[in-house]
Coordinates of C-alpha atoms and ligand atoms in Angstrom, one line a residue:
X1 CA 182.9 -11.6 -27.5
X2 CA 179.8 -10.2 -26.4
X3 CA 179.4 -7.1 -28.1
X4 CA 178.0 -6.5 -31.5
X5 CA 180.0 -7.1 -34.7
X6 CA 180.2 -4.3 -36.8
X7 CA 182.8 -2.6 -39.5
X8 CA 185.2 -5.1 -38.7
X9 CA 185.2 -4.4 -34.9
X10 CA 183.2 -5.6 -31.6
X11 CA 181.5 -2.5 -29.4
X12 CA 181.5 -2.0 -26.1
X13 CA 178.0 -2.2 -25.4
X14 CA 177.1 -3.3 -22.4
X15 CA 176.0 -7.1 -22.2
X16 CA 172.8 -7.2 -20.9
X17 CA 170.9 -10.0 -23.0
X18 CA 171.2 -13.3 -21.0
X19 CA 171.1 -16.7 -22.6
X20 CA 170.2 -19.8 -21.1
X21 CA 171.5 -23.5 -21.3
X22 CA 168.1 -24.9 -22.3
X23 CA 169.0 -28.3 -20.8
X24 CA 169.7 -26.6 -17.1
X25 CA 167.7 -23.8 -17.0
X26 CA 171.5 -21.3 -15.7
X27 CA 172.7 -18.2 -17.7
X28 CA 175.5 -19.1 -19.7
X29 CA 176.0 -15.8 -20.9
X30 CA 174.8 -12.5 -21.5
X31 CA 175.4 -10.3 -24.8
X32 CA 174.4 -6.7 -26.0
X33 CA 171.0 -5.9 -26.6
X34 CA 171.3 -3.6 -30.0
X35 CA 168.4 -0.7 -30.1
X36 CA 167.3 0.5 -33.6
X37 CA 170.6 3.0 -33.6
X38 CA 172.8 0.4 -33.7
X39 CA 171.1 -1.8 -36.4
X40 CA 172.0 1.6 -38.2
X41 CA 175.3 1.6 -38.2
X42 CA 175.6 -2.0 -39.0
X43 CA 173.6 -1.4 -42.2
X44 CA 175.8 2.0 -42.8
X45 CA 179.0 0.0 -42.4
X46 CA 177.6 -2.7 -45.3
X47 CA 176.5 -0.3 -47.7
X48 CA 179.9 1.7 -47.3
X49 CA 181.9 -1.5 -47.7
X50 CA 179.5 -2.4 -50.9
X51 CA 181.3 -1.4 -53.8
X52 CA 184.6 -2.6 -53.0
X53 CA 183.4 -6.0 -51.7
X54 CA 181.6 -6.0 -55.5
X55 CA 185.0 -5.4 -57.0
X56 CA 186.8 -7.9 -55.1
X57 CA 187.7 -10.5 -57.5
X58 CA 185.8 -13.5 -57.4
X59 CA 188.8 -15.9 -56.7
X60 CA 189.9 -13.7 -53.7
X61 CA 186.0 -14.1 -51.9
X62 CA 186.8 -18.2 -52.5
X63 CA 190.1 -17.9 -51.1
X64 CA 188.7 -16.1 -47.8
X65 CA 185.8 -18.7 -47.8
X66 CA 187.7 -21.4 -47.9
X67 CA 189.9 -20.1 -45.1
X68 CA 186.1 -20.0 -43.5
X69 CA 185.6 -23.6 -44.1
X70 CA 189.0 -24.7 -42.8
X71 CA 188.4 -23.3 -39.5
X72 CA 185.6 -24.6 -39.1
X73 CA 186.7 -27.8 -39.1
X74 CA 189.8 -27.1 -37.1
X75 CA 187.4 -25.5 -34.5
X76 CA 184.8 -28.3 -34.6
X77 CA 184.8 -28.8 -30.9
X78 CA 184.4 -25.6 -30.2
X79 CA 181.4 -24.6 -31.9
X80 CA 180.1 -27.7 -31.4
X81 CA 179.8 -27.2 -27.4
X82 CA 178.8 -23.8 -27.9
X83 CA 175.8 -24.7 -30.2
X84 CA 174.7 -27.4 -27.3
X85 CA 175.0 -25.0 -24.7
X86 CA 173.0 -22.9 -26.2
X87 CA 170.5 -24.5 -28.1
X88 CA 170.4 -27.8 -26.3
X89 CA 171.1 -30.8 -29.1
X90 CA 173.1 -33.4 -28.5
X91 CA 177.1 -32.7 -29.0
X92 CA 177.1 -35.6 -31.7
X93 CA 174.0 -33.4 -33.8
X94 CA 176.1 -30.3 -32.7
X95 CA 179.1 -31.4 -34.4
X96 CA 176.8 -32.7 -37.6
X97 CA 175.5 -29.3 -38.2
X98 CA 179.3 -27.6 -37.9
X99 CA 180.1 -30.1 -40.5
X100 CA 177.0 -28.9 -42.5
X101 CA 177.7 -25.3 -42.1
X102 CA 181.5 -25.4 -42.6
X103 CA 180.5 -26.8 -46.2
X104 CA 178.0 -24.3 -47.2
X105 CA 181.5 -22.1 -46.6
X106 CA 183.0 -24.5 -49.1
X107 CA 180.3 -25.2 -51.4
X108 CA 179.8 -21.2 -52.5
X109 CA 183.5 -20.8 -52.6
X110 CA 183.2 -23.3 -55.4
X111 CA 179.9 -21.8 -57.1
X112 CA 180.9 -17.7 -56.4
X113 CA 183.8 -18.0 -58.8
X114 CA 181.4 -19.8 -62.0
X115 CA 178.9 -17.0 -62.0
X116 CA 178.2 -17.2 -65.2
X117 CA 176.5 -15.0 -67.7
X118 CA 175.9 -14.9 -72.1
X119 CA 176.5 -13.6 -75.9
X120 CA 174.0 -14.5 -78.2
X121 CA 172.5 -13.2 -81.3
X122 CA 169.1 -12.2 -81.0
X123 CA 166.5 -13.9 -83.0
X124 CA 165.8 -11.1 -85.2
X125 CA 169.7 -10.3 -85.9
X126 CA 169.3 -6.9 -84.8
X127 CA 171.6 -7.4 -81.7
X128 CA 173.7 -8.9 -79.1
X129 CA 172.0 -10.1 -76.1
X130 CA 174.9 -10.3 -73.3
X131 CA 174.0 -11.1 -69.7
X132 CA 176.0 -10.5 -66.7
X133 CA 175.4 -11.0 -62.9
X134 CA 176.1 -8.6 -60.3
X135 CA 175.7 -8.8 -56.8
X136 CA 172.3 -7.8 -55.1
X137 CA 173.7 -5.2 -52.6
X138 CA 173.3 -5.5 -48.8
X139 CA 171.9 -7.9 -47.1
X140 CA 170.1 -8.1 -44.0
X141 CA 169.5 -11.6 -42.7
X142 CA 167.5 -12.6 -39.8
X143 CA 168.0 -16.2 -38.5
X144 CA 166.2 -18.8 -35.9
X145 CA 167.5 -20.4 -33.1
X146 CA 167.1 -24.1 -34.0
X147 CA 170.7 -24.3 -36.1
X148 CA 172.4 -21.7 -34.7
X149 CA 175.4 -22.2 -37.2
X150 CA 174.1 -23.7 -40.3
X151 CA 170.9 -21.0 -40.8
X152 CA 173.5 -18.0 -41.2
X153 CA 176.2 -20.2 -43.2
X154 CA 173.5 -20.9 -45.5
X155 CA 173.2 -17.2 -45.8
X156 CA 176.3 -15.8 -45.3
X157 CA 178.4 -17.7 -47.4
X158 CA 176.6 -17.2 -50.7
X159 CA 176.2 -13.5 -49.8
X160 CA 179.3 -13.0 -49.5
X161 CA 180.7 -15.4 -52.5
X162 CA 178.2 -13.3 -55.1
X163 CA 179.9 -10.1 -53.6
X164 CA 177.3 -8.8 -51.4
X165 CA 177.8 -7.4 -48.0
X166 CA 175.9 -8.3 -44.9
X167 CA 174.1 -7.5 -41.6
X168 CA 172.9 -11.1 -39.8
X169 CA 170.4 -10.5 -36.6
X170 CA 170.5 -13.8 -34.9
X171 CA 167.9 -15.4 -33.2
X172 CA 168.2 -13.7 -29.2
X173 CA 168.0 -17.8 -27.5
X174 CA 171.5 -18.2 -29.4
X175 CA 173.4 -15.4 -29.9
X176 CA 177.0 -17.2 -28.8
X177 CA 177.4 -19.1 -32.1
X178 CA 176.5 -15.9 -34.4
X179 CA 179.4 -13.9 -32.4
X180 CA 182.0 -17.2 -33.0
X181 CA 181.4 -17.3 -36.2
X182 CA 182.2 -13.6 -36.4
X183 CA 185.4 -13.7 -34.6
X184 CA 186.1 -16.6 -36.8
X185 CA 185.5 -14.3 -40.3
X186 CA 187.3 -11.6 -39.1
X187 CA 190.2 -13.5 -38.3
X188 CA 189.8 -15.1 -41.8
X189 CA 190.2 -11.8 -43.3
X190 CA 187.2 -10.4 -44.3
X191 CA 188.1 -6.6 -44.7
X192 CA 185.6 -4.1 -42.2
X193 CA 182.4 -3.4 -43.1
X194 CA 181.9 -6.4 -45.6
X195 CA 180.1 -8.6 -43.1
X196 CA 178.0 -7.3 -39.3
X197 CA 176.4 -8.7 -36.1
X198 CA 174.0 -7.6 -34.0
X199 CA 172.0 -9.0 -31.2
X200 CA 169.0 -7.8 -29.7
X201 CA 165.8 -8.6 -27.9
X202 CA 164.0 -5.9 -30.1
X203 CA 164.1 -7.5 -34.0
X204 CA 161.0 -6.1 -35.2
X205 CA 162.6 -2.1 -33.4
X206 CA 166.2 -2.9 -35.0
X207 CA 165.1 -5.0 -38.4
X208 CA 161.9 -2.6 -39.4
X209 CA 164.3 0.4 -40.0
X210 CA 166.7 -1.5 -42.0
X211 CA 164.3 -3.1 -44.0
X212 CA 162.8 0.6 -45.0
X213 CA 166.5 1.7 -45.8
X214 CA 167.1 2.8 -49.2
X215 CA 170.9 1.2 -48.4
X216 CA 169.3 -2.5 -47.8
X217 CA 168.8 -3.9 -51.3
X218 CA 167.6 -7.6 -50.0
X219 CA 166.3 -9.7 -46.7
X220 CA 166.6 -13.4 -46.7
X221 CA 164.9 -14.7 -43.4
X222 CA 164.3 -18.1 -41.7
X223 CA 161.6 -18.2 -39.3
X224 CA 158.1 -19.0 -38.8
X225 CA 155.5 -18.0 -41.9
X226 CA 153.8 -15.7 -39.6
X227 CA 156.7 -13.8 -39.2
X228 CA 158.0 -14.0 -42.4
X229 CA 154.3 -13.1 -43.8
X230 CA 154.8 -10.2 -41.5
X231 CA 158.3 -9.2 -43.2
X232 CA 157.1 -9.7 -46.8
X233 CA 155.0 -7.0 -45.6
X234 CA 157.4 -4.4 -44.6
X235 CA 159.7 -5.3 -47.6
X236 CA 156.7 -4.8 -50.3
X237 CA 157.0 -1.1 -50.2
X238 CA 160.4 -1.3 -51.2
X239 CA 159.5 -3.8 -53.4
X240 CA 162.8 -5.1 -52.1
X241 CA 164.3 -8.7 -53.1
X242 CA 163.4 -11.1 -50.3
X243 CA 164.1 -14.9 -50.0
X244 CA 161.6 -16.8 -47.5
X245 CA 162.4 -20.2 -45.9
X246 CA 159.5 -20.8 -43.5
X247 CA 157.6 -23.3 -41.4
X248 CA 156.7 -26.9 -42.7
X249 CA 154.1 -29.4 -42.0
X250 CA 156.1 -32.3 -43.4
X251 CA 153.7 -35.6 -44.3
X252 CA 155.7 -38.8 -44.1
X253 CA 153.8 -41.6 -46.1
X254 CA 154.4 -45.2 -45.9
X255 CA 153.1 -46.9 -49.0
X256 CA 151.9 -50.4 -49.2
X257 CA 155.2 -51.5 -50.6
X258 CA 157.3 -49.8 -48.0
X259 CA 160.2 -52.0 -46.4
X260 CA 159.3 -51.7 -43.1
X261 CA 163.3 -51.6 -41.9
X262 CA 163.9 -48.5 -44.1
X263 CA 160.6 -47.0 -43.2
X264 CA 161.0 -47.0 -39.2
X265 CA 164.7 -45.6 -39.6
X266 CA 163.8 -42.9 -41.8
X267 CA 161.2 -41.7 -39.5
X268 CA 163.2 -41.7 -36.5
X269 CA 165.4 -39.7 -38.8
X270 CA 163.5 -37.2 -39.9
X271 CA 161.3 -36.9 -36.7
X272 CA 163.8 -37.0 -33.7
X273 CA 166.6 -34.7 -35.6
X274 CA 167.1 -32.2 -33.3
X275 CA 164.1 -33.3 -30.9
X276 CA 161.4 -32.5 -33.6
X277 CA 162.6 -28.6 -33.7
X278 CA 163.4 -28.7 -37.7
X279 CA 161.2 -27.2 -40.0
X280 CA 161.9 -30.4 -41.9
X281 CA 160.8 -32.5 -39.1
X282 CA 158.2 -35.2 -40.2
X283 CA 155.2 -33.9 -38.8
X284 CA 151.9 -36.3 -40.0
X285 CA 152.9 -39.9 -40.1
X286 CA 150.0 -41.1 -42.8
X287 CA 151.1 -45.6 -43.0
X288 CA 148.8 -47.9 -44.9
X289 CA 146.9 -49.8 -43.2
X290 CA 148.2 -52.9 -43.6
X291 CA 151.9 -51.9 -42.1
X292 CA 150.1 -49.4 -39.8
X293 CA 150.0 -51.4 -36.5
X294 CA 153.8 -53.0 -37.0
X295 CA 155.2 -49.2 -38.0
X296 CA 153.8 -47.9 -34.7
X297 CA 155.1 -50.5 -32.8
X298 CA 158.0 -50.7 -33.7
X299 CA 158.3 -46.4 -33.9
X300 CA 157.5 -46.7 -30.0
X301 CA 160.0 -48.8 -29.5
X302 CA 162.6 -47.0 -31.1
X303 CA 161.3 -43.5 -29.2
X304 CA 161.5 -45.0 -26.0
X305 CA 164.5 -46.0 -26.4
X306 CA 165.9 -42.9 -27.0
X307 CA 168.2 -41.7 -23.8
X308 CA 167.1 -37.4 -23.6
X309 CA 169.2 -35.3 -21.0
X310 CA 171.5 -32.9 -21.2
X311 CA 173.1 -32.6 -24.5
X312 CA 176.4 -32.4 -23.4
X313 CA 176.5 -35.7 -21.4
X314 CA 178.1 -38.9 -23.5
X315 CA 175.5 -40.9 -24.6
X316 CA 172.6 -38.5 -24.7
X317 CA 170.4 -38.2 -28.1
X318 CA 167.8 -36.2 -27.5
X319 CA 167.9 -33.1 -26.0
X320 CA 165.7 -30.0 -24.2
X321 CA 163.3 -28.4 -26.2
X322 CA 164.3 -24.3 -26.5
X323 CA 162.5 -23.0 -23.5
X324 CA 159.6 -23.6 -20.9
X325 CA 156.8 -22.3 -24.0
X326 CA 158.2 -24.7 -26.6
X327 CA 157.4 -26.9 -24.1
X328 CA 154.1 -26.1 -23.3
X329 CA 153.1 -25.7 -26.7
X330 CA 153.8 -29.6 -27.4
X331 CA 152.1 -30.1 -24.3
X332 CA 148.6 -28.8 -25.7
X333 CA 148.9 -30.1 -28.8
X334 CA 149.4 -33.6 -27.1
X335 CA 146.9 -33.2 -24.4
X336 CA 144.1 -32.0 -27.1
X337 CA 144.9 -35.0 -29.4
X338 CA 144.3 -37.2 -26.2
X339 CA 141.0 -35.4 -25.3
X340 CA 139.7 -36.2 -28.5
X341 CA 140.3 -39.2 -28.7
X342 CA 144.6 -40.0 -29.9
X343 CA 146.2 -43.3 -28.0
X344 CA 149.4 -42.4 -26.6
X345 CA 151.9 -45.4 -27.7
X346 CA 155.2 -44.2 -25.8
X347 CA 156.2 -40.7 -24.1
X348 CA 153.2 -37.8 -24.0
X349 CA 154.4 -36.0 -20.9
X350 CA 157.1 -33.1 -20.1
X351 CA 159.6 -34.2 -18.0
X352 CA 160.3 -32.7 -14.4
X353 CA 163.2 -29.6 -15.0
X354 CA 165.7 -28.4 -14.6
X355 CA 165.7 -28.0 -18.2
X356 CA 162.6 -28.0 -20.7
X357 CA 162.3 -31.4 -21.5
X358 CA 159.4 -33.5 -23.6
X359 CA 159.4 -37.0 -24.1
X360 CA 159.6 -38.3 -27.2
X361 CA 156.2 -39.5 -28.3
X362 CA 153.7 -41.6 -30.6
X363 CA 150.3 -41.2 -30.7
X364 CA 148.1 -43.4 -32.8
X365 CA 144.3 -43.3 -34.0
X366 CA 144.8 -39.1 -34.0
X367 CA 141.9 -37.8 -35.5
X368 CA 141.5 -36.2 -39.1
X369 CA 140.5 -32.9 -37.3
X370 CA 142.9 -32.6 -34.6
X371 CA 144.9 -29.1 -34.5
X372 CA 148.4 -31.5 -33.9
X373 CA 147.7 -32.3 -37.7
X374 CA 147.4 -28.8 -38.6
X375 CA 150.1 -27.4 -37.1
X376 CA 153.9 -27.6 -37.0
X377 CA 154.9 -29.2 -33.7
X378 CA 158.3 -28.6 -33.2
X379 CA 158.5 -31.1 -30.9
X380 CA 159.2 -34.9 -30.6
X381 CA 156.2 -36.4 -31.2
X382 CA 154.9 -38.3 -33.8
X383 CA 150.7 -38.4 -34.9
X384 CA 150.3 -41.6 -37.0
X385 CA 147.2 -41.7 -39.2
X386 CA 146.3 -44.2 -41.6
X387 CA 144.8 -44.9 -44.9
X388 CA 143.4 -47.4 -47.6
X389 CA 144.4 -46.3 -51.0
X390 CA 147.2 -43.8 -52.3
X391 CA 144.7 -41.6 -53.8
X392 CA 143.6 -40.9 -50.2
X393 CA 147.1 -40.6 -49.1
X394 CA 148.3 -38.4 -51.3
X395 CA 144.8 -36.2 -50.9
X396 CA 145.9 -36.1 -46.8
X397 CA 149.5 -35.1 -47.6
X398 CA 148.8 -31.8 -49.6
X399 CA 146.2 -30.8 -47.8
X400 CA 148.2 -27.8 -45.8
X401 CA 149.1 -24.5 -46.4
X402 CA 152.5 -25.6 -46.2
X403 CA 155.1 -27.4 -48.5
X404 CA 158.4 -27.4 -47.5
X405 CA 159.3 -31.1 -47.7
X406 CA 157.0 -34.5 -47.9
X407 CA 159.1 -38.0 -47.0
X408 CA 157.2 -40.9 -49.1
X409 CA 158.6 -44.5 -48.5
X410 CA 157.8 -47.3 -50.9
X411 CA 159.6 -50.3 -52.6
X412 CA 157.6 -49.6 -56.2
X413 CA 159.5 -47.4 -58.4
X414 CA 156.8 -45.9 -60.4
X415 CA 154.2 -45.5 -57.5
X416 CA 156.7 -43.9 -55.0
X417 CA 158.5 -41.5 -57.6
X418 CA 154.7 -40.6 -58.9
X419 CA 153.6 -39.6 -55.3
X420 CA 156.9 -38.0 -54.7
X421 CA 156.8 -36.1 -58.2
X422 CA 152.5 -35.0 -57.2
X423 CA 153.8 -33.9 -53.4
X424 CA 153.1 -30.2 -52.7
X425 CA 156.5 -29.3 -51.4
X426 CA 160.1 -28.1 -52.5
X427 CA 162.0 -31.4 -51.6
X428 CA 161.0 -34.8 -50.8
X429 CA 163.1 -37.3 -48.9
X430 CA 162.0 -41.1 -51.2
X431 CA 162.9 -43.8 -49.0
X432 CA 165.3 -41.0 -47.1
X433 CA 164.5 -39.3 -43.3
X434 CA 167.0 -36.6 -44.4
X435 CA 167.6 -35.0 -47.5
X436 CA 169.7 -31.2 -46.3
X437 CA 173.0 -31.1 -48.5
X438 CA 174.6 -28.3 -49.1
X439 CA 175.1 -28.8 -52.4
X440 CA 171.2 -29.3 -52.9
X441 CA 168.6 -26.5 -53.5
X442 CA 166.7 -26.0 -49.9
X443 CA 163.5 -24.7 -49.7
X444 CA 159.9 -24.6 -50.0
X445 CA 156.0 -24.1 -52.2
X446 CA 152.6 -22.8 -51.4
X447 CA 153.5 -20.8 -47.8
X448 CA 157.0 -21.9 -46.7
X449 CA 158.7 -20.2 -48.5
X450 CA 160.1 -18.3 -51.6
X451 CA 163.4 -18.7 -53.1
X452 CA 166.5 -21.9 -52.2
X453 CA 169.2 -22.1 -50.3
X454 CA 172.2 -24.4 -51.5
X455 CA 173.0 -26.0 -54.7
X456 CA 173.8 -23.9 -57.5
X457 CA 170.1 -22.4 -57.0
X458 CA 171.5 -20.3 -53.6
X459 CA 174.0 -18.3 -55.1
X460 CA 171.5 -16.8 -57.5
X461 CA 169.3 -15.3 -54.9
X462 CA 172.3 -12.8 -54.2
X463 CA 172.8 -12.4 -58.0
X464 CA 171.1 -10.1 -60.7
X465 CA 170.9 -10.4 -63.8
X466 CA 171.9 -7.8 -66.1
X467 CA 171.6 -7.4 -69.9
X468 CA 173.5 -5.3 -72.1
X469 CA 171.5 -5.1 -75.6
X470 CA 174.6 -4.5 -78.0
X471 CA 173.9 -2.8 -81.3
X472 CA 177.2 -3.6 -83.5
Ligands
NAP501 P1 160.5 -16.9 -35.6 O1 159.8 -16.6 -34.3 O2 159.8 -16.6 -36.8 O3 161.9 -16.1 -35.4 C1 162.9 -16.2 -36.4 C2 163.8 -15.0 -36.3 O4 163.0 -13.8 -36.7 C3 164.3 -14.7 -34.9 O5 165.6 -14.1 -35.1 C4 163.3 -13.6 -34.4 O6 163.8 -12.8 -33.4 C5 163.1 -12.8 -35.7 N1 161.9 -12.0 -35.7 C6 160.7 -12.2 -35.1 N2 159.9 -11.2 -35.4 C7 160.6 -10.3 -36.1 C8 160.2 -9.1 -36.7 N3 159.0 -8.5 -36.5 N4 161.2 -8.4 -37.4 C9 162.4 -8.9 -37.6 N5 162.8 -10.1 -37.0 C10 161.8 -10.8 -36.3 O7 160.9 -18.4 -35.7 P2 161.6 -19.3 -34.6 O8 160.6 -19.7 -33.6 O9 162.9 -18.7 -34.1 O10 162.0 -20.6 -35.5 C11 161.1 -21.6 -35.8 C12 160.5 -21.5 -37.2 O11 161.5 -21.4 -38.2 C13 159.7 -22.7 -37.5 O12 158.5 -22.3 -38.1 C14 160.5 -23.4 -38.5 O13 159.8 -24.2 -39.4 C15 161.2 -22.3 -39.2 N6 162.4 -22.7 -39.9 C16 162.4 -22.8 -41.3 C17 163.5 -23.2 -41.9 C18 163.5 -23.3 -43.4 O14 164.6 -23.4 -44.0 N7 162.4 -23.3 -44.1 C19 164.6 -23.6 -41.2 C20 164.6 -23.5 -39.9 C21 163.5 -23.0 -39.2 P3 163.0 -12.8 -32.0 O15 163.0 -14.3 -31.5 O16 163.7 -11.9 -31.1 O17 161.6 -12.4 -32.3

């Protein structure tokens, strides 16, 4: 389907929008470019199915979520080629995150129907405190482009399993997932109206209005933080629920009492997961500096090992960055890290096209100041620093606006829970190079974010809270 998604039906709109193979460069596709109308009547048809998708029971939302998560999995294949087409990771990572997202179906199925709420006496005896959740209202969720499935299940599933309806904008790089997974809902069963797609090459034209609408009653967003910054803005007005998961800068430390083994495997972990473009993605490698020189040797070799091509071709594990300026972003950051004074280990050059390739790459001896520190890189390339004492470590690891998620690797319990427990960031990964679960609340401190998705946590930021004081 190429049209948009909306009160259970696709439009005719003309497809106009192309999308590209990132790993050949050719136009797979092309889809319907919504203008601001259109976001409308998306948002119209949420807010009309509202009340009745609030008064569905509980069990019935499971039932059609679990029909969600079953076809999934039946369909495995499917959207696994389509999310590699489109995005460019490798079909074995491609079928990882359908396995992911198909749960997040499954999880909130399980969590939408426990909703729970209390009677209690009040301390002074004068009443009965009873709480109750309700559902939030529409939803208007605006997703990225680096897990094309899993960033809207995450969403859409507990949205839908607190009884709120839904209008998801997908990322305009990979719009062909969003528009399966639609076909896929409808043919679950979700009645018209209850959840809505469009695509466009105009989000700020299409999502600004909706965001003003008195009928939008919360915006959950997973982006960049100077986008979402940019969104908190428009939503304050309104002073309109909002949930924030935004960019990292993800410090991965290597204590003294690391094993060296667990250490290098979790960093190629968390680093080369889909090529570096995670916001989870380990971003400062800071080793001690007794390990330091054995870590990066033995990173480099691992990284250049690595076979990238075209994510659809057997064998290949790391695939195309998004597009030619993902790629000449890295680019800078590795060049100005070399100009002032960074080694290059393995990799630190694009690779010829078709296709927006970027070797994957270690730099040692980066300097403190270098922007590559500063910023999220999105990209497969690793800056090692090192240090002398933990104190200094841990002093490096939390100094960023950021604090999504910190990776700390160490073979001492009580040193490497203690700098996991004085991290700056929403999750740490302790002796782990991924930590994403479904059932485990996702998300981040200081400026990546506001709110969790997952775990028990991600169903409550679709939920109210109400309280009925009871004077008996
Ligand atoms: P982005 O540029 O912020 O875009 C994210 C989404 O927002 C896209 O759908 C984009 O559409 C839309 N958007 C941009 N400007 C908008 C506006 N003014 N109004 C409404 N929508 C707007 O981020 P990205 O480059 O796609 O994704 C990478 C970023 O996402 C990284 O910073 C990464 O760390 C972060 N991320 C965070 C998490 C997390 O859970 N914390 C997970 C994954 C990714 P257009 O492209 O058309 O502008």
């Amino acid at each position: 389907m190429t049209g948009h998604y909306i009160d259970g039906a696709w439009t005719g709109d003309a497809p106009t929008l192309a999308v590209e193979n990132p790993a050949t460069g050719a136009i797979i596709a092309r889809v319907a470019d919504a203008d601001a109308a259109v976001g409308q009547r998306a948002l119209a048809a949420a807010v009309a199915a509202q009340d009745s998708w609030a008064r569905t029971s509980p069990r019935s939302r499971a039932d059609l979520l679990m029909r969600v998560f079953d076809l999934l999995h039946e369909r495995t294949e499917q959207f696994a080629a389509l999310i590699t087409a489109e995005m460019g990771k490798p079909l074995a990572e491609a079928r990882g995150e359908v396995a992911y997202g198909a749960e997040f179906f499954r999880w909130f199925a399980e969590e939408g129907v426990r909703a729970d709420g209390g009677y209690r006496l009040a301390p002074s005896g004068a009443r009965r405190i009873v709480t109750m959740k309700q559902p939030v209202g529409p939803v208007l969720a605006i997703t990225p482009w680096n897990f094309p499935l899993a960033m809207g299940a995450r969403k859409i599933a507990p949205a839908l399993a607190a009884g709120c309806t839904l209008v998801l904008k997908p990322a305009p790089q990979t719009p062909l997932t969003s528009l399966a997974l639609m076909e896929l809902l409808h043919e679950a069963g979700f009645p018209p109206g209850v959840v809505n797609c469009v695509t466009t090459s105009d989000a700020a034209a299409v999502c600004a209005p909706l965001i003003a609408d008195p009928g939008l009653r919360k915006l959950t967003f997973t982006g960049s933080t100077a986008v979402g910054r940019a969104l908190l803005a428009q939503a304050a007005p309104r002073v309109l629920r909002t949930s924030m998961e935004l960019g990292g800068n993800a410090p991965f430390v290597v204590l003294a009492s690391a094993d060296l083994d667990k250490a290098v495997a979790g960093a190629v972990e968390a680093k080369m997961r889909n090529s570096g473009e995670a916001c989870t993605s380990a971003n400062r490698f800071l080793v001690h500096e007794t390990l330091a020189a054995e870590f990066a040797d033995r990173l480099s070799a691992e990284l250049s090992a690595l076979r990238v091509g075209d994510g659809s071709a057997p064998g290949t594990q790391v695939g195309p960055l998004i597009d030619a300026a993902a790629v000449a972003a890295v680019e800078r950051l590795v060049d100005e890290a070399v100009r002032g004074g960074a080694r290059v280990r393995t990799g630190g050059h694009r690779r010829p096209g078709p296709g927006h390739f970027f070797e994957p790459t270690v730099l040692t001896e980066v300097p403190a100041d270098a922007r590559i520190l500063r910023t999220e890189i999105f990209g497969p390339v690793a800056p090692i620093r090192t240090f002398a004492d933990t104190a200094e470590a841990l002093a490096a690891a939390n100094a960023t606006s950021a604090g999504l998620i910190g990776y700390v690797f160490g073979e001492k319990l009580s040193e490497t829970l203690t700098f996991a427990e004085a991290l700056q960031t929403g999750m740490v990964g302790v002796n782990a190079g991924v930590v994403s679960d479904p059932a485990a609340p996702f998300g981040g401190v200081k400026e990546s974010g506001l709110g969790r998705e997952g775990g028990r946590a991600g169903l409550e930021e679709y939920l109210e809270t109400k309280y009925l004081g009871l004077a008996l």
